[in-house]
mmCIF file with all atom_site columns, C-alpha atoms in Angstrom:
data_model
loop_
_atom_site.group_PDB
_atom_site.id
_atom_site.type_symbol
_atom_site.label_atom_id
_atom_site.label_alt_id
_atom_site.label_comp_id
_atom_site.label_asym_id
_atom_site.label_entity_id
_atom_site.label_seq_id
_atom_site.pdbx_PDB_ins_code
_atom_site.Cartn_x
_atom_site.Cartn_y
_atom_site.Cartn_z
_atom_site.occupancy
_atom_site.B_iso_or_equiv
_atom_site.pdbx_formal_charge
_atom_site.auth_seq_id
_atom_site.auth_comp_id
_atom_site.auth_asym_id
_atom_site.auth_atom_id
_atom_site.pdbx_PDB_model_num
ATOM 1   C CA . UNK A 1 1   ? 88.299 152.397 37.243 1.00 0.00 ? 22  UNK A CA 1
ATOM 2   C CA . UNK A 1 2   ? 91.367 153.975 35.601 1.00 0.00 ? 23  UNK A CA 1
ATOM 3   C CA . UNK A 1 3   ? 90.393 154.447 31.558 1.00 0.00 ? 24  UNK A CA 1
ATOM 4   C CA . UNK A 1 4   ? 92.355 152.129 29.271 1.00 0.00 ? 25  UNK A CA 1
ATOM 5   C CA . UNK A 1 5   ? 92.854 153.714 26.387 1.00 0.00 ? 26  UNK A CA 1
ATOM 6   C CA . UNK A 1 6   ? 95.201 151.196 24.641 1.00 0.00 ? 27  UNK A CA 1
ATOM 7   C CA . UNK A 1 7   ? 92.031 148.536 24.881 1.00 0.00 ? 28  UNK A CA 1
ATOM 8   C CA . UNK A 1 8   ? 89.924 150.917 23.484 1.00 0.00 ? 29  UNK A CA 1
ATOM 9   C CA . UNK A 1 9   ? 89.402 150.746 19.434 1.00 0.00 ? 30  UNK A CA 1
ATOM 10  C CA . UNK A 1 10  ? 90.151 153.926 17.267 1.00 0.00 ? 31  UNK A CA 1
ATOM 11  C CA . UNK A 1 11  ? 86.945 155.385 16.843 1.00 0.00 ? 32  UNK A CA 1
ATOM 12  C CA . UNK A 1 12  ? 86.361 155.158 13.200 1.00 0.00 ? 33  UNK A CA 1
ATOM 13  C CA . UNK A 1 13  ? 86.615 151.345 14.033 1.00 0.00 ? 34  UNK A CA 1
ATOM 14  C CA . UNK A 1 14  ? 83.702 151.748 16.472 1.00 0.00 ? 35  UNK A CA 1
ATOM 15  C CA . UNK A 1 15  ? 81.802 153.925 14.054 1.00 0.00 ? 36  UNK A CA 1
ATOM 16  C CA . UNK A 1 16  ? 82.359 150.985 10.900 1.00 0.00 ? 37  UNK A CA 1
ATOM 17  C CA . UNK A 1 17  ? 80.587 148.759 12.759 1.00 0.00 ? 38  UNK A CA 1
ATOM 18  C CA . UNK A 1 18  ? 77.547 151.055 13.805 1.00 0.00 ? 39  UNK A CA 1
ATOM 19  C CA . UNK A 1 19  ? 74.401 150.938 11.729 1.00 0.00 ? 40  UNK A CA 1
ATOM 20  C CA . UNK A 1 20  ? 71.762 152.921 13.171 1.00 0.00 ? 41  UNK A CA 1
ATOM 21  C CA . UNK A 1 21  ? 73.302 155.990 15.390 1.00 0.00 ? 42  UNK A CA 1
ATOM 22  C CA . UNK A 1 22  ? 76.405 157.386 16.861 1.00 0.00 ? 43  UNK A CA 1
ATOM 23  C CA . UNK A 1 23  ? 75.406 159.792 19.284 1.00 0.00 ? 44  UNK A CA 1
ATOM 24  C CA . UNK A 1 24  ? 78.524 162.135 21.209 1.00 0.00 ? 45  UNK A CA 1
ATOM 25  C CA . UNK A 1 25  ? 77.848 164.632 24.234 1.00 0.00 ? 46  UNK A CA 1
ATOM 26  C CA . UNK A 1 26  ? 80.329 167.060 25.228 1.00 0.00 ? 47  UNK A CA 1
ATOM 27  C CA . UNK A 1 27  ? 80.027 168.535 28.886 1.00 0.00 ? 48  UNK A CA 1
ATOM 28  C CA . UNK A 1 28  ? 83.535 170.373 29.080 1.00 0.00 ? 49  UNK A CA 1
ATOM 29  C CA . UNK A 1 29  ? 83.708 174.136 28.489 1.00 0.00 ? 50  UNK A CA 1
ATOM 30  C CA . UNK A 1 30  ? 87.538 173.333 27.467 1.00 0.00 ? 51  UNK A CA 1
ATOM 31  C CA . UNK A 1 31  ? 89.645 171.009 25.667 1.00 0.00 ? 52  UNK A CA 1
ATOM 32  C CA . UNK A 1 32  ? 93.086 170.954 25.328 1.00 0.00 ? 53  UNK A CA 1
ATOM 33  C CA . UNK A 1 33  ? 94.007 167.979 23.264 1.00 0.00 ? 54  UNK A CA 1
ATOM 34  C CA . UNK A 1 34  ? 96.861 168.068 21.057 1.00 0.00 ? 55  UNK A CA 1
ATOM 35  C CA . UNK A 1 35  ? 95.412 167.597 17.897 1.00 0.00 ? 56  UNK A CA 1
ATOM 36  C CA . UNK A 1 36  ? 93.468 170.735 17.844 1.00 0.00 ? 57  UNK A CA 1
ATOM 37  C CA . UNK A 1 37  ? 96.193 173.356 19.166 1.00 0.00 ? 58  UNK A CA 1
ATOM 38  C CA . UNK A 1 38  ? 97.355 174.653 15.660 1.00 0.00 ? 59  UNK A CA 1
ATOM 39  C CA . UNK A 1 39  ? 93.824 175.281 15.150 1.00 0.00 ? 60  UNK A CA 1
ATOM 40  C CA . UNK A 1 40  ? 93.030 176.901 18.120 1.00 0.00 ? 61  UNK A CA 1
ATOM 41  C CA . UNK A 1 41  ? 95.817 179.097 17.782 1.00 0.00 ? 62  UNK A CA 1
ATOM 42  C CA . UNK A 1 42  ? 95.603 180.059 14.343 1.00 0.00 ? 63  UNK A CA 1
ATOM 43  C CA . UNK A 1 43  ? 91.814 180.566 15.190 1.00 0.00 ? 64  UNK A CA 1
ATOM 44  C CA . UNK A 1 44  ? 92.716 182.361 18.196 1.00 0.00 ? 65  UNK A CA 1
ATOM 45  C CA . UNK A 1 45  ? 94.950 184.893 15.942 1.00 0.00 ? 66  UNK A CA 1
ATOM 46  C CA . UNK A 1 46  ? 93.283 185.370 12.800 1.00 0.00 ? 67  UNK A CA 1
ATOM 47  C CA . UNK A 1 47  ? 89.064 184.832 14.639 1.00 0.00 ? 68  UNK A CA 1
ATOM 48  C CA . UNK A 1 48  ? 88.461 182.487 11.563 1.00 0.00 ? 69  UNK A CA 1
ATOM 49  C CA . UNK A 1 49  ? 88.872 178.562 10.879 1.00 0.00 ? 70  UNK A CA 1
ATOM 50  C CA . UNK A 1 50  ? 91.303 178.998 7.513  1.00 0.00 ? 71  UNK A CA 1
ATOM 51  C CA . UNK A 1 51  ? 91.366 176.694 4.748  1.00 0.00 ? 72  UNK A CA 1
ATOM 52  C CA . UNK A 1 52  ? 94.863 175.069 6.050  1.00 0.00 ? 73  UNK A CA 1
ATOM 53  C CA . UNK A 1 53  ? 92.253 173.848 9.390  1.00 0.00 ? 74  UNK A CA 1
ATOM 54  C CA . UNK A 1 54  ? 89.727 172.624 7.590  1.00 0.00 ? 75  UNK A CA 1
ATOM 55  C CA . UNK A 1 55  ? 92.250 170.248 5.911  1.00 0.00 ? 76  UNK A CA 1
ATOM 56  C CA . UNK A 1 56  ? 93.379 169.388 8.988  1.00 0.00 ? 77  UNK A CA 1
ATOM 57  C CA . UNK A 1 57  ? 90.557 168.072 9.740  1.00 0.00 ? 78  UNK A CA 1
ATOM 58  C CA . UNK A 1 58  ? 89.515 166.482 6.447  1.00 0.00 ? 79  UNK A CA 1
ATOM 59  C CA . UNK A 1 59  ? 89.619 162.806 8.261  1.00 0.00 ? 80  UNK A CA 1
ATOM 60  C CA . UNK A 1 60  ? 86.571 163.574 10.322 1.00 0.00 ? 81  UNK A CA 1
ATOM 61  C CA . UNK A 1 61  ? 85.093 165.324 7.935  1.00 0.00 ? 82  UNK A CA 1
ATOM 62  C CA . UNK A 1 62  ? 85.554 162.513 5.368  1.00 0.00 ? 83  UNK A CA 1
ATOM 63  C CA . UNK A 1 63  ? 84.299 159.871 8.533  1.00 0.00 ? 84  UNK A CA 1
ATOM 64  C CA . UNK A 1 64  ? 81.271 161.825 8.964  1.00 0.00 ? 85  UNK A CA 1
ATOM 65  C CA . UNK A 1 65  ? 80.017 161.450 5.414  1.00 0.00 ? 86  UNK A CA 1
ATOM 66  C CA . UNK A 1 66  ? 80.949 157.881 4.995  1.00 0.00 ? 87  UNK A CA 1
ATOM 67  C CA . UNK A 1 67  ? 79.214 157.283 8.195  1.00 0.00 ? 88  UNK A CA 1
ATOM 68  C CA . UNK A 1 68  ? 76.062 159.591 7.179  1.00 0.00 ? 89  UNK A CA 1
ATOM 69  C CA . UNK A 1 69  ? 76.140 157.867 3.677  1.00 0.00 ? 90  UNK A CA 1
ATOM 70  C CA . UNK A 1 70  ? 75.734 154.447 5.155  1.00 0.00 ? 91  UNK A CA 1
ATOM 71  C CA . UNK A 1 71  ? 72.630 155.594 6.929  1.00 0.00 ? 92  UNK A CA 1
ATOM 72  C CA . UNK A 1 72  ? 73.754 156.256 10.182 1.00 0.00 ? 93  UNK A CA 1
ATOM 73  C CA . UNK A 1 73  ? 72.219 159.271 12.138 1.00 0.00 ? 94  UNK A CA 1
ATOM 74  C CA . UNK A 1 74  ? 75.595 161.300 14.011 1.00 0.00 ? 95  UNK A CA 1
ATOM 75  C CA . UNK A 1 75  ? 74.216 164.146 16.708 1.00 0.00 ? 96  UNK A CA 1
ATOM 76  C CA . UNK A 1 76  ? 76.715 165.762 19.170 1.00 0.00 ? 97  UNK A CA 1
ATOM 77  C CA . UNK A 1 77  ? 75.018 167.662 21.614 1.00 0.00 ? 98  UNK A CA 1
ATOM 78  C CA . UNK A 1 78  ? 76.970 170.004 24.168 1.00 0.00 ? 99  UNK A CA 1
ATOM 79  C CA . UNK A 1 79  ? 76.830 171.860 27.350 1.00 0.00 ? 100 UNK A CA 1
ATOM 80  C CA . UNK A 1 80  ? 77.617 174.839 27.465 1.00 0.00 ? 101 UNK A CA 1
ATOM 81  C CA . UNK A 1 81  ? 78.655 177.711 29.795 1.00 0.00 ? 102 UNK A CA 1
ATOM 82  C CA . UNK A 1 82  ? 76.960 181.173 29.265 1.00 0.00 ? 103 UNK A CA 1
ATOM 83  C CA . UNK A 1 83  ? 78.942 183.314 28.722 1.00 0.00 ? 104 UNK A CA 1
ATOM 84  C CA . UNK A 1 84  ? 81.019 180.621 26.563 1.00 0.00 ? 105 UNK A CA 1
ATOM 85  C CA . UNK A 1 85  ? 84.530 180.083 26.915 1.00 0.00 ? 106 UNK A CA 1
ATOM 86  C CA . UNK A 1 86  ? 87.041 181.669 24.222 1.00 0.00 ? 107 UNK A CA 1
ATOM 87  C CA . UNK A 1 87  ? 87.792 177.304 23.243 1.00 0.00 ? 108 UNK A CA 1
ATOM 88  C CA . UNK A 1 88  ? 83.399 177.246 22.727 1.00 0.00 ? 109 UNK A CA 1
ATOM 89  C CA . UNK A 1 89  ? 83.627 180.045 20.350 1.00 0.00 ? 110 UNK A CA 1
ATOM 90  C CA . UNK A 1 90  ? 86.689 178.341 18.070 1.00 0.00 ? 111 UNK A CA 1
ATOM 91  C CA . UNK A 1 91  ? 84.320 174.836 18.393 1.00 0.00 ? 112 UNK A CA 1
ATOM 92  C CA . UNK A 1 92  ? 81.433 177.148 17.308 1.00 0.00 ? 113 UNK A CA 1
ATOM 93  C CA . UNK A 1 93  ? 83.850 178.504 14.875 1.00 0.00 ? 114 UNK A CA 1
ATOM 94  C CA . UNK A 1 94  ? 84.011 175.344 12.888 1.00 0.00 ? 115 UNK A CA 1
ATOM 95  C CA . UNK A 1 95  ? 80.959 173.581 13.745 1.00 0.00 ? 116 UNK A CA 1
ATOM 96  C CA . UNK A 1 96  ? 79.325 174.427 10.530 1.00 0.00 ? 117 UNK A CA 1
ATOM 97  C CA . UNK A 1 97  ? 81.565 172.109 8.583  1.00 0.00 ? 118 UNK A CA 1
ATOM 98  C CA . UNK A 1 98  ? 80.121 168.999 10.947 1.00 0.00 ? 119 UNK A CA 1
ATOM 99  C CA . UNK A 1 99  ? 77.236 170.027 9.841  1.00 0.00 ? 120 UNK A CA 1
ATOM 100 C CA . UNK A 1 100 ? 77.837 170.389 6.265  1.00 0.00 ? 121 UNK A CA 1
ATOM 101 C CA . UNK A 1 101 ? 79.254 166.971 6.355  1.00 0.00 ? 122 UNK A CA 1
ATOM 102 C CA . UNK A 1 102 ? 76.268 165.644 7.868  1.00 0.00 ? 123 UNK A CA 1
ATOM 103 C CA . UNK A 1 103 ? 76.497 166.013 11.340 1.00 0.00 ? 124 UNK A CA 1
ATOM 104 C CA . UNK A 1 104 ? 73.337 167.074 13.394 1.00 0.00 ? 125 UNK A CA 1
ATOM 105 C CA . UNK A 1 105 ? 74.508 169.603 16.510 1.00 0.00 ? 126 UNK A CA 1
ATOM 106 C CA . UNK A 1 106 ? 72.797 171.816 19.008 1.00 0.00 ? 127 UNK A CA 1
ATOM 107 C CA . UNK A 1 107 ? 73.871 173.358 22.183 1.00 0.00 ? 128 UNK A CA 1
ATOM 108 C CA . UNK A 1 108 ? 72.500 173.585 25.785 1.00 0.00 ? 129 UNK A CA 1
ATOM 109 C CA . UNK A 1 109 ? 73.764 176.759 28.056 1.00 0.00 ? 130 UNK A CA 1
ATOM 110 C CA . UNK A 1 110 ? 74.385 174.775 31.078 1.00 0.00 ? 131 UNK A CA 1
ATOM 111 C CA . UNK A 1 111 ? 71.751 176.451 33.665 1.00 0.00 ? 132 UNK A CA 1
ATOM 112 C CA . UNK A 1 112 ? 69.064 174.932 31.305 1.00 0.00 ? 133 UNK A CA 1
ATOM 113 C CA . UNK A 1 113 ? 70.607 171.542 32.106 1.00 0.00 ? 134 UNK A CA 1
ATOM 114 C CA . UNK A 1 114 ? 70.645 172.019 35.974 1.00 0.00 ? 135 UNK A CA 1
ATOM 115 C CA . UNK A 1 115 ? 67.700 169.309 36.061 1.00 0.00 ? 136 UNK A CA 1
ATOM 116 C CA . UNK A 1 116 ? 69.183 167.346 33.984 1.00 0.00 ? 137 UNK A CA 1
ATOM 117 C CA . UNK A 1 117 ? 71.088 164.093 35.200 1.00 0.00 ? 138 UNK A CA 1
ATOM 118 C CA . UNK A 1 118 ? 74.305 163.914 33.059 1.00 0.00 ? 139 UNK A CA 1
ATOM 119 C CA . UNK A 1 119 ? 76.851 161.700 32.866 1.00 0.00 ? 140 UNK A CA 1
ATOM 120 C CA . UNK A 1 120 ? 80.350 162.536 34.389 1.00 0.00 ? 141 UNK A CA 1
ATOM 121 C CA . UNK A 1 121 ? 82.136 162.562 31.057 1.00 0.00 ? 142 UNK A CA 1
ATOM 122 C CA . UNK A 1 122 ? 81.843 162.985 27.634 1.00 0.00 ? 143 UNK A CA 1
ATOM 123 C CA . UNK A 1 123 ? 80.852 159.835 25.241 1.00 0.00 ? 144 UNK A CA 1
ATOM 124 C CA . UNK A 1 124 ? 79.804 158.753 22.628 1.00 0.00 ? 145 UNK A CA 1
ATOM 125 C CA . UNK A 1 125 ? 77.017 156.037 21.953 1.00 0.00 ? 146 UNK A CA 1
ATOM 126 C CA . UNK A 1 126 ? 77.006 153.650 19.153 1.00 0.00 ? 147 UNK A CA 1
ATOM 127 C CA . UNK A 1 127 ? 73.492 152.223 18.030 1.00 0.00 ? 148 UNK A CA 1
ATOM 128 C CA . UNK A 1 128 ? 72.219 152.874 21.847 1.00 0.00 ? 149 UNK A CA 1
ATOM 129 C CA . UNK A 1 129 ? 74.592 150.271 22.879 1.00 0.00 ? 150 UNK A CA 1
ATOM 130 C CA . UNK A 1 130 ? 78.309 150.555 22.948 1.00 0.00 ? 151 UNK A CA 1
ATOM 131 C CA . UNK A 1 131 ? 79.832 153.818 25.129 1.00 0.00 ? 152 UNK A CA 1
ATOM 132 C CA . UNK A 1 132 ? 83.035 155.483 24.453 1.00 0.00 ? 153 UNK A CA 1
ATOM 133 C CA . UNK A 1 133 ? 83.774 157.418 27.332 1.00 0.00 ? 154 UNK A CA 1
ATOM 134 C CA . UNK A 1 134 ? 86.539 159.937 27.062 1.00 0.00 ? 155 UNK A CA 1
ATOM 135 C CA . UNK A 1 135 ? 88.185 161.118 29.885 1.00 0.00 ? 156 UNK A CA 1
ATOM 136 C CA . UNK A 1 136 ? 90.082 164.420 30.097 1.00 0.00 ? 157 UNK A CA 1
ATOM 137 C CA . UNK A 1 137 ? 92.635 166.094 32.689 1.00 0.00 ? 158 UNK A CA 1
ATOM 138 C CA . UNK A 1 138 ? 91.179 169.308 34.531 1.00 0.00 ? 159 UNK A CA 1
ATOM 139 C CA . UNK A 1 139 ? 93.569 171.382 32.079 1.00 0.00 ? 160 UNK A CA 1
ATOM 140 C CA . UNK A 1 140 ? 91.132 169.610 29.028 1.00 0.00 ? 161 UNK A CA 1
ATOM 141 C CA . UNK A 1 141 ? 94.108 166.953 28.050 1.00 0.00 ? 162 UNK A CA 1
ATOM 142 C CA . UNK A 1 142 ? 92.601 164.092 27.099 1.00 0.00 ? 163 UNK A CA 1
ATOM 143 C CA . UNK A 1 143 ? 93.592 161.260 29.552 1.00 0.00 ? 164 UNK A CA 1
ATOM 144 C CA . UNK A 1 144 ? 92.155 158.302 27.794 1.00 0.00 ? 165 UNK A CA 1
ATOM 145 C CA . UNK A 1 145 ? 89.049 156.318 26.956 1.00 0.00 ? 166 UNK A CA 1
ATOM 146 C CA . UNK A 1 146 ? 86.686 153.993 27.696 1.00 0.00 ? 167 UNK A CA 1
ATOM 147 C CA . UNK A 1 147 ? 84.363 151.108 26.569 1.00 0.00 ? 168 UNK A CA 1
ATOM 148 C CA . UNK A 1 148 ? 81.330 150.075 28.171 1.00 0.00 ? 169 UNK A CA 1
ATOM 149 C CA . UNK A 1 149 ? 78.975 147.836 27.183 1.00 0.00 ? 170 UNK A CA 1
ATOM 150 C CA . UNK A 1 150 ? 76.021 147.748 30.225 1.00 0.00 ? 171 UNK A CA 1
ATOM 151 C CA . UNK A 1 151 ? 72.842 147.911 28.972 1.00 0.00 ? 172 UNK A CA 1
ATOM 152 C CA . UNK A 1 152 ? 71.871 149.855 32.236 1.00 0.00 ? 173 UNK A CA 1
ATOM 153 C CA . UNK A 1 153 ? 74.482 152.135 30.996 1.00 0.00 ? 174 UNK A CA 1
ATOM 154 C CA . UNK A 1 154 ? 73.831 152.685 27.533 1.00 0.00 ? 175 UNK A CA 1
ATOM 155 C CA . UNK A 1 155 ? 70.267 153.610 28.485 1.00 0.00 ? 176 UNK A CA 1
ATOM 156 C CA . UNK A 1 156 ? 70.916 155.670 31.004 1.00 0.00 ? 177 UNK A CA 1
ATOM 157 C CA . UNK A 1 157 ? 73.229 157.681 28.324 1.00 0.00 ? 178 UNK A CA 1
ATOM 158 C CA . UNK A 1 158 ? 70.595 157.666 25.935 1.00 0.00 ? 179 UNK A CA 1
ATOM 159 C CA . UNK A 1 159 ? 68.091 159.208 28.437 1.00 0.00 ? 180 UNK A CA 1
ATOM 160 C CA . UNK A 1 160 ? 70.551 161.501 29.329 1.00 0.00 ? 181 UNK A CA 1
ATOM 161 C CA . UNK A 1 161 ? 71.628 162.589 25.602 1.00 0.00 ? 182 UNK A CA 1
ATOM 162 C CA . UNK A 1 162 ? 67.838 162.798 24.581 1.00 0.00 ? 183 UNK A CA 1
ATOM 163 C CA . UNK A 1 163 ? 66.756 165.256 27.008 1.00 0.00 ? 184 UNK A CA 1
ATOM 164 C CA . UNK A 1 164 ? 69.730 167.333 26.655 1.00 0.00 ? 185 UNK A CA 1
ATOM 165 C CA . UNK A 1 165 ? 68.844 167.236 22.737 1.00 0.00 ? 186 UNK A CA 1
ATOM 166 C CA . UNK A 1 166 ? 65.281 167.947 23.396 1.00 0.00 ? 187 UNK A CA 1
ATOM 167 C CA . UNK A 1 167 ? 66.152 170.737 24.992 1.00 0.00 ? 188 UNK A CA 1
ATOM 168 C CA . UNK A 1 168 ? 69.346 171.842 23.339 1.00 0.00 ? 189 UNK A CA 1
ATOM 169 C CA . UNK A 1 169 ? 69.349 174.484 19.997 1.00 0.00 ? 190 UNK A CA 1
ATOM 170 C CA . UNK A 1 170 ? 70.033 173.997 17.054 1.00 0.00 ? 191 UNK A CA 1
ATOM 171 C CA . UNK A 1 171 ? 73.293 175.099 15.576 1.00 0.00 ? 192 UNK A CA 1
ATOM 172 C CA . UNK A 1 172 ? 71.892 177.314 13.202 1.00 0.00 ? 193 UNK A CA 1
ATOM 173 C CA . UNK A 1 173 ? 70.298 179.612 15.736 1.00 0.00 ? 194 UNK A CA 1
ATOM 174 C CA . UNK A 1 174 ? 72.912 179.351 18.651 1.00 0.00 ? 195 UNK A CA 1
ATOM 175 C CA . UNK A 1 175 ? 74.990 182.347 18.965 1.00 0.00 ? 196 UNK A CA 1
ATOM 176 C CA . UNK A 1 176 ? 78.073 183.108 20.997 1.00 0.00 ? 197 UNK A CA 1
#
C-alpha cells in the first residue's frame, strides 16, 4: 500500500484530539527532510543548535507543551546505530529542548534491539490507538504518511515501542 499523505491529517490535528499518550519511534539513522536542512547545516558548521534553530522550531516546541499541559504523556524513543551517524549527533544536539518542553526521550543502540520485533517504519501512536506511519526515501526524504487504525496494529506498535523503551536510555545519560 502506497502512503497517502494528502488523506493523512497534519499532525498537531492528530495530537488535539489525543488525551492520554502520543507515543513516536524513530528507526532511521538519517533523515533528510526539508524542514530540518538549515539546521543541519548550520549545526553541521558551527557543532551547536543556535538560537535562530531553536526558533525554527518554536511550533513543536510550543505543540509539545500544549500537548503536555493537557495531560498527555509524549515519549519518542529511537534506534540507534553505534557509532551514530553525524544526522544522530545534530538530533542529539537539540534533543534537550524536547525535553525541556516536556517531551520524555531515550535511545536504544541498535544491537540491543536485535531481539526486538520492530515495525518497518517510524510512527507515531495516539492514545494506543491511531498510527501515523511515516514513510521515508532510502536518501531519508520523507515520502509520505500513513493512518492506521487496526487494533491488531496499534498493539502490536505498542508492544513494540514498550520494549524498545524498557530497554532504551534515558536522554540524560546517552552520549554520542
Amino acid at each position: 500500500m502506497k502512503p497517502n499523505s494528502s488523506s493523512v491529517p497534519p499532525f498537531a490535528e492528530l495530537v488535539a484530539d489525543c488525551h492520554h499518550s502520543a507515543v513516536h519511534l524513530e528507526l532511521r539513522d538519517s533523515y533528510g527532510v526539508s524542514s530540518e536542512s538549515e539546521d543541519f547545516a548550520e549545526w553541521k558548521a558551527t557543532g551547536e543548535i543556535t538560537p535562530a534553530s531553536v526558533e525554527r522550531r518554536r511550533p513543536w516546541l510550543d505543540l509539545v507543551r500544549e500537548t503536555v499541559g493537557r495531560g498527555v504523556i509524549m515519549r519518542r524513543a529511537r534506534v540507534v546505530s553505534v557509532p551514530v551517524s553525524e544526522y544522530i549527533r545534530y538530533e542529539h544536539a537539540g534533543t534537550h529542548l524536547n525535553v525541556e518542553a516536556g517531551e520524555l526521550v531515550r535511545w536504544l543502540p541498535r544491537p540491543e534491539a536485535a531481539t526486538l520485533l520492530l515495525p518497518g517504519a517510524d510512527l507515531w501512536l495516539l492514545d494506543g490507538r491511531l498510527i501515523r506511519f511515516g514513510h521515508f526515501a532510502g536518501d531519508g526524504s520523507r515520502v509520505g504518511h500513513e493512518l492506521n487504525e487496526d487494533p491488531a496494529v496499534a498493539k502490536m506498535c505498542a508492544d513494540a515501542f514498550e520494549l524498545v523503551w524498557e530497554r532504551g536510555i534515558p536522554h540524560e545519560e546517552f552520549t554520542v
